[in-house]
Amino acid sequence: MTADEGKKLATFEGKVVLSQGSLVIRAERIVIRQDSEGFQHGIATGNPATFLHKREGLDEYICGEALRVEYDSKLDRVEFFDKARLRRDSGDDVRGDYISYDAANERFAVKSRKDAAGASREGRVSATIMPKKPPAPEAPVSASAGPRCAPR
């Protein structure tokens, strides 16, 4: 790890695990910069870099992976670049060359480039969206249950 306090910049290399609340990013390298308001912007790279976040107020996780993952705490947004994939415990699964996930509004956008290096879907986005299940009777939820969509 190297840090430059004056520039508010830190670089972590190796088997990096970044945890912040219910957010976990794993990567080979993460560079974090902090702005004057204290918000952080991180760029994680790996083969792949992975992302895990518990959805607010739900027993459900969002999992993602890509060769590069950028997290912006001010906007509460995560962007996935190159070989991007985003999944939910519900079974939803989207893939593309670029995914933007707005955690505050729970919205995402997926794009694919036909000319992207290593594009395997001929310029297509792949998506599986599962039908919403009716609410089940409330049952105690095990805190140790953890995510079912954890990146592989």
PDB file of C-alpha atoms in Angstrom:
ATOM      1  CA  MET A   1       0.000   0.000   0.000  1.00  0.00           C
ATOM      2  CA  THR A   2       1.232   3.481  -0.794  1.00  0.00           C
ATOM      3  CA  ALA A   3      -0.445   6.694   0.325  1.00  0.00           C
ATOM      4  CA  ASP A   4      -0.005  10.355  -0.500  1.00  0.00           C
ATOM      5  CA  GLU A   5      -1.813  12.308   2.233  1.00  0.00           C
ATOM      6  CA  GLY A   6      -1.296  15.631   0.443  1.00  0.00           C
ATOM      7  CA  LYS A   7      -3.051  14.379  -2.693  1.00  0.00           C
ATOM      8  CA  LYS A   8      -5.506  12.249  -0.666  1.00  0.00           C
ATOM      9  CA  LEU A   9      -4.597   9.251  -2.811  1.00  0.00           C
ATOM     10  CA  ALA A  10      -3.974   5.634  -1.767  1.00  0.00           C
ATOM     11  CA  THR A  11      -2.970   2.645  -3.888  1.00  0.00           C
ATOM     12  CA  PHE A  12      -3.437  -0.938  -2.711  1.00  0.00           C
ATOM     13  CA  GLU A  13      -1.921  -3.876  -4.604  1.00  0.00           C
ATOM     14  CA  GLY A  14      -2.065  -7.633  -4.164  1.00  0.00           C
ATOM     15  CA  LYS A  15      -5.158  -9.507  -3.011  1.00  0.00           C
ATOM     16  CA  VAL A  16      -7.021  -6.331  -2.077  1.00  0.00           C
ATOM     17  CA  VAL A  17     -10.327  -6.367  -0.195  1.00  0.00           C
ATOM     18  CA  LEU A  18     -12.059  -3.017   0.303  1.00  0.00           C
ATOM     19  CA  SER A  19     -14.943  -3.028   2.806  1.00  0.00           C
ATOM     20  CA  GLN A  20     -17.163  -0.058   3.554  1.00  0.00           C
ATOM     21  CA  GLY A  21     -20.415  -0.878   5.353  1.00  0.00           C
ATOM     22  CA  SER A  22     -22.187  -3.527   3.279  1.00  0.00           C
ATOM     23  CA  LEU A  23     -19.970  -2.831   0.234  1.00  0.00           C
ATOM     24  CA  VAL A  24     -17.079  -5.184  -0.566  1.00  0.00           C
ATOM     25  CA  ILE A  25     -14.752  -4.845  -3.564  1.00  0.00           C
ATOM     26  CA  ARG A  26     -12.041  -7.423  -4.283  1.00  0.00           C
ATOM     27  CA  ALA A  27      -9.319  -6.725  -6.815  1.00  0.00           C
ATOM     28  CA  GLU A  28      -5.672  -7.066  -7.720  1.00  0.00           C
ATOM     29  CA  ARG A  29      -5.257  -3.273  -7.484  1.00  0.00           C
ATOM     30  CA  ILE A  30      -7.401  -0.463  -6.066  1.00  0.00           C
ATOM     31  CA  VAL A  31      -6.628   3.247  -6.286  1.00  0.00           C
ATOM     32  CA  ILE A  32      -8.729   5.459  -3.984  1.00  0.00           C
ATOM     33  CA  ARG A  33      -8.900   9.232  -4.114  1.00  0.00           C
ATOM     34  CA  GLN A  34     -10.773  11.401  -1.630  1.00  0.00           C
ATOM     35  CA  ASP A  35     -12.262  14.765  -2.601  1.00  0.00           C
ATOM     36  CA  SER A  36     -12.366  17.909  -0.460  1.00  0.00           C
ATOM     37  CA  GLU A  37     -15.815  16.938   0.893  1.00  0.00           C
ATOM     38  CA  GLY A  38     -14.568  13.528   2.090  1.00  0.00           C
ATOM     39  CA  PHE A  39     -16.229  11.474  -0.661  1.00  0.00           C
ATOM     40  CA  GLN A  40     -14.196   8.655  -2.155  1.00  0.00           C
ATOM     41  CA  HIS A  41     -13.730   7.479  -5.713  1.00  0.00           C
ATOM     42  CA  GLY A  42     -12.095   4.107  -6.255  1.00  0.00           C
ATOM     43  CA  ILE A  43     -10.829   2.326  -9.344  1.00  0.00           C
ATOM     44  CA  ALA A  44     -10.407  -1.426  -8.946  1.00  0.00           C
ATOM     45  CA  THR A  45      -8.762  -3.648 -11.542  1.00  0.00           C
ATOM     46  CA  GLY A  46      -8.470  -7.405 -11.625  1.00  0.00           C
ATOM     47  CA  ASN A  47      -9.151 -10.501 -13.614  1.00  0.00           C
ATOM     48  CA  PRO A  48     -11.911  -9.863 -12.661  1.00  0.00           C
ATOM     49  CA  ALA A  49     -12.426  -7.263  -9.941  1.00  0.00           C
ATOM     50  CA  THR A  50     -15.599  -8.099  -7.978  1.00  0.00           C
ATOM     51  CA  PHE A  51     -18.235  -6.046  -6.200  1.00  0.00           C
ATOM     52  CA  LEU A  52     -20.782  -7.042  -3.543  1.00  0.00           C
ATOM     53  CA  HIS A  53     -23.385  -4.760  -1.960  1.00  0.00           C
ATOM     54  CA  LYS A  54     -26.360  -5.512   0.308  1.00  0.00           C
ATOM     55  CA  ARG A  55     -29.494  -3.740  -0.868  1.00  0.00           C
ATOM     56  CA  GLU A  56     -30.821  -1.204   1.610  1.00  0.00           C
ATOM     57  CA  GLY A  57     -33.567  -2.630   3.827  1.00  0.00           C
ATOM     58  CA  LEU A  58     -33.668  -6.004   2.035  1.00  0.00           C
ATOM     59  CA  ASP A  59     -32.101  -9.401   2.516  1.00  0.00           C
ATOM     60  CA  GLU A  60     -30.737  -9.264  -1.024  1.00  0.00           C
ATOM     61  CA  TYR A  61     -27.359  -8.586  -2.562  1.00  0.00           C
ATOM     62  CA  ILE A  62     -26.122  -7.058  -5.797  1.00  0.00           C
ATOM     63  CA  CYS A  63     -22.974  -8.712  -7.149  1.00  0.00           C
ATOM     64  CA  GLY A  64     -20.871  -7.588 -10.044  1.00  0.00           C
ATOM     65  CA  GLU A  65     -17.589  -8.187 -11.784  1.00  0.00           C
ATOM     66  CA  ALA A  66     -15.513  -6.679 -14.569  1.00  0.00           C
ATOM     67  CA  LEU A  67     -11.908  -6.109 -15.508  1.00  0.00           C
ATOM     68  CA  ARG A  68     -12.297  -2.562 -14.108  1.00  0.00           C
ATOM     69  CA  VAL A  69     -14.792  -1.427 -11.461  1.00  0.00           C
ATOM     70  CA  GLU A  70     -15.172   2.246 -10.495  1.00  0.00           C
ATOM     71  CA  TYR A  71     -17.027   3.274  -7.330  1.00  0.00           C
ATOM     72  CA  ASP A  72     -18.115   6.842  -6.578  1.00  0.00           C
ATOM     73  CA  SER A  73     -19.380   7.282  -2.999  1.00  0.00           C
ATOM     74  CA  LYS A  74     -20.725  10.803  -3.671  1.00  0.00           C
ATOM     75  CA  LEU A  75     -23.013   9.635  -6.479  1.00  0.00           C
ATOM     76  CA  ASP A  76     -23.480   6.161  -4.934  1.00  0.00           C
ATOM     77  CA  ARG A  77     -22.720   4.754  -8.376  1.00  0.00           C
ATOM     78  CA  VAL A  78     -20.660   1.795  -9.568  1.00  0.00           C
ATOM     79  CA  GLU A  79     -19.445   1.401 -13.141  1.00  0.00           C
ATOM     80  CA  PHE A  80     -18.189  -1.856 -14.612  1.00  0.00           C
ATOM     81  CA  PHE A  81     -15.931  -1.829 -17.677  1.00  0.00           C
ATOM     82  CA  ASP A  82     -14.952  -4.754 -19.947  1.00  0.00           C
ATOM     83  CA  LYS A  83     -16.461  -8.210 -19.449  1.00  0.00           C
ATOM     84  CA  ALA A  84     -19.027  -6.656 -17.115  1.00  0.00           C
ATOM     85  CA  ARG A  85     -21.627  -8.677 -15.247  1.00  0.00           C
ATOM     86  CA  LEU A  86     -24.194  -7.698 -12.612  1.00  0.00           C
ATOM     87  CA  ARG A  87     -26.423 -10.131 -10.681  1.00  0.00           C
ATOM     88  CA  ARG A  88     -29.037 -10.058  -7.945  1.00  0.00           C
ATOM     89  CA  ASP A  89     -30.012 -12.808  -5.535  1.00  0.00           C
ATOM     90  CA  SER A  90     -33.405 -12.854  -7.273  1.00  0.00           C
ATOM     91  CA  GLY A  91     -31.763 -14.447 -10.318  1.00  0.00           C
ATOM     92  CA  ASP A  92     -31.476 -11.304 -12.464  1.00  0.00           C
ATOM     93  CA  ASP A  93     -28.242 -11.443 -14.483  1.00  0.00           C
ATOM     94  CA  VAL A  94     -27.005  -8.886 -17.041  1.00  0.00           C
ATOM     95  CA  ARG A  95     -23.812  -8.842 -19.076  1.00  0.00           C
ATOM     96  CA  GLY A  96     -22.233  -6.349 -21.407  1.00  0.00           C
ATOM     97  CA  ASP A  97     -19.072  -4.398 -22.034  1.00  0.00           C
ATOM     98  CA  TYR A  98     -20.205  -1.554 -19.744  1.00  0.00           C
ATOM     99  CA  ILE A  99     -22.679  -1.471 -16.846  1.00  0.00           C
ATOM    100  CA  SER A 100     -23.577   1.565 -14.752  1.00  0.00           C
ATOM    101  CA  TYR A 101     -25.348   0.808 -11.443  1.00  0.00           C
ATOM    102  CA  ASP A 102     -26.983   3.656  -9.511  1.00  0.00           C
ATOM    103  CA  ALA A 103     -27.317   2.176  -6.015  1.00  0.00           C
ATOM    104  CA  ALA A 104     -29.299   5.139  -4.633  1.00  0.00           C
ATOM    105  CA  ASN A 105     -32.085   4.688  -7.195  1.00  0.00           C
ATOM    106  CA  GLU A 106     -31.503   0.948  -7.850  1.00  0.00           C
ATOM    107  CA  ARG A 107     -31.218   1.506 -11.606  1.00  0.00           C
ATOM    108  CA  PHE A 108     -28.731   0.126 -14.058  1.00  0.00           C
ATOM    109  CA  ALA A 109     -27.803   0.608 -17.697  1.00  0.00           C
ATOM    110  CA  VAL A 110     -25.954  -1.938 -19.818  1.00  0.00           C
ATOM    111  CA  LYS A 111     -24.124  -1.301 -23.083  1.00  0.00           C
ATOM    112  CA  SER A 112     -22.124  -3.450 -25.432  1.00  0.00           C
ATOM    113  CA  ARG A 113     -19.687  -2.528 -28.158  1.00  0.00           C
ATOM    114  CA  LYS A 114     -19.330  -4.736 -31.184  1.00  0.00           C
ATOM    115  CA  ASP A 115     -15.755  -3.540 -31.649  1.00  0.00           C
ATOM    116  CA  ALA A 116     -14.752  -4.026 -27.988  1.00  0.00           C
ATOM    117  CA  ALA A 117     -11.605  -6.029 -27.439  1.00  0.00           C
ATOM    118  CA  GLY A 118     -12.646  -9.547 -26.530  1.00  0.00           C
ATOM    119  CA  ALA A 119     -16.354  -8.869 -27.153  1.00  0.00           C
ATOM    120  CA  SER A 120     -17.864 -12.331 -27.294  1.00  0.00           C
ATOM    121  CA  ARG A 121     -21.525 -11.458 -27.802  1.00  0.00           C
ATOM    122  CA  GLU A 122     -21.204  -9.807 -31.220  1.00  0.00           C
ATOM    123  CA  GLY A 123     -22.120  -6.416 -29.802  1.00  0.00           C
ATOM    124  CA  ARG A 124     -25.061  -7.659 -27.733  1.00  0.00           C
ATOM    125  CA  VAL A 125     -26.141  -7.233 -24.170  1.00  0.00           C
ATOM    126  CA  SER A 126     -27.279 -10.399 -22.403  1.00  0.00           C
ATOM    127  CA  ALA A 127     -29.978 -10.152 -19.726  1.00  0.00           C
ATOM    128  CA  THR A 128     -32.022 -12.568 -17.654  1.00  0.00           C
ATOM    129  CA  ILE A 129     -34.704 -10.805 -15.620  1.00  0.00           C
ATOM    130  CA  MET A 130     -36.667 -13.041 -13.266  1.00  0.00           C
ATOM    131  CA  PRO A 131     -40.355 -12.387 -12.496  1.00  0.00           C
ATOM    132  CA  LYS A 132     -40.959 -10.806  -9.119  1.00  0.00           C
ATOM    133  CA  LYS A 133     -42.193 -13.238  -6.494  1.00  0.00           C
ATOM    134  CA  PRO A 134     -45.142 -12.327  -4.281  1.00  0.00           C
ATOM    135  CA  PRO A 135     -44.080 -11.430  -0.753  1.00  0.00           C
ATOM    136  CA  ALA A 136     -43.593 -14.503   1.417  1.00  0.00           C
ATOM    137  CA  PRO A 137     -44.837 -14.655   4.997  1.00  0.00           C
ATOM    138  CA  GLU A 138     -42.288 -13.047   7.258  1.00  0.00           C
ATOM    139  CA  ALA A 139     -39.818 -15.475   8.707  1.00  0.00           C
ATOM    140  CA  PRO A 140     -36.701 -14.833  10.734  1.00  0.00           C
ATOM    141  CA  VAL A 141     -33.737 -14.172   8.458  1.00  0.00           C
ATOM    142  CA  SER A 142     -30.384 -15.571   9.408  1.00  0.00           C
ATOM    143  CA  ALA A 143     -27.767 -12.825   9.520  1.00  0.00           C
ATOM    144  CA  SER A 144     -25.175 -15.388   8.454  1.00  0.00           C
ATOM    145  CA  ALA A 145     -27.119 -16.375   5.345  1.00  0.00           C
ATOM    146  CA  GLY A 146     -25.002 -14.024   3.216  1.00  0.00           C
ATOM    147  CA  PRO A 147     -25.245 -13.423  -0.496  1.00  0.00           C
ATOM    148  CA  ARG A 148     -26.448 -16.098  -2.850  1.00  0.00           C
ATOM    149  CA  CYS A 149     -25.158 -14.232  -5.903  1.00  0.00           C
ATOM    150  CA  ALA A 150     -21.531 -13.952  -4.826  1.00  0.00           C
ATOM    151  CA  PRO A 151     -19.236 -13.527  -7.860  1.00  0.00           C
ATOM    152  CA  ARG A 152     -17.622 -16.767  -8.909  1.00  0.00           C
TER     153      ARG A 152
END
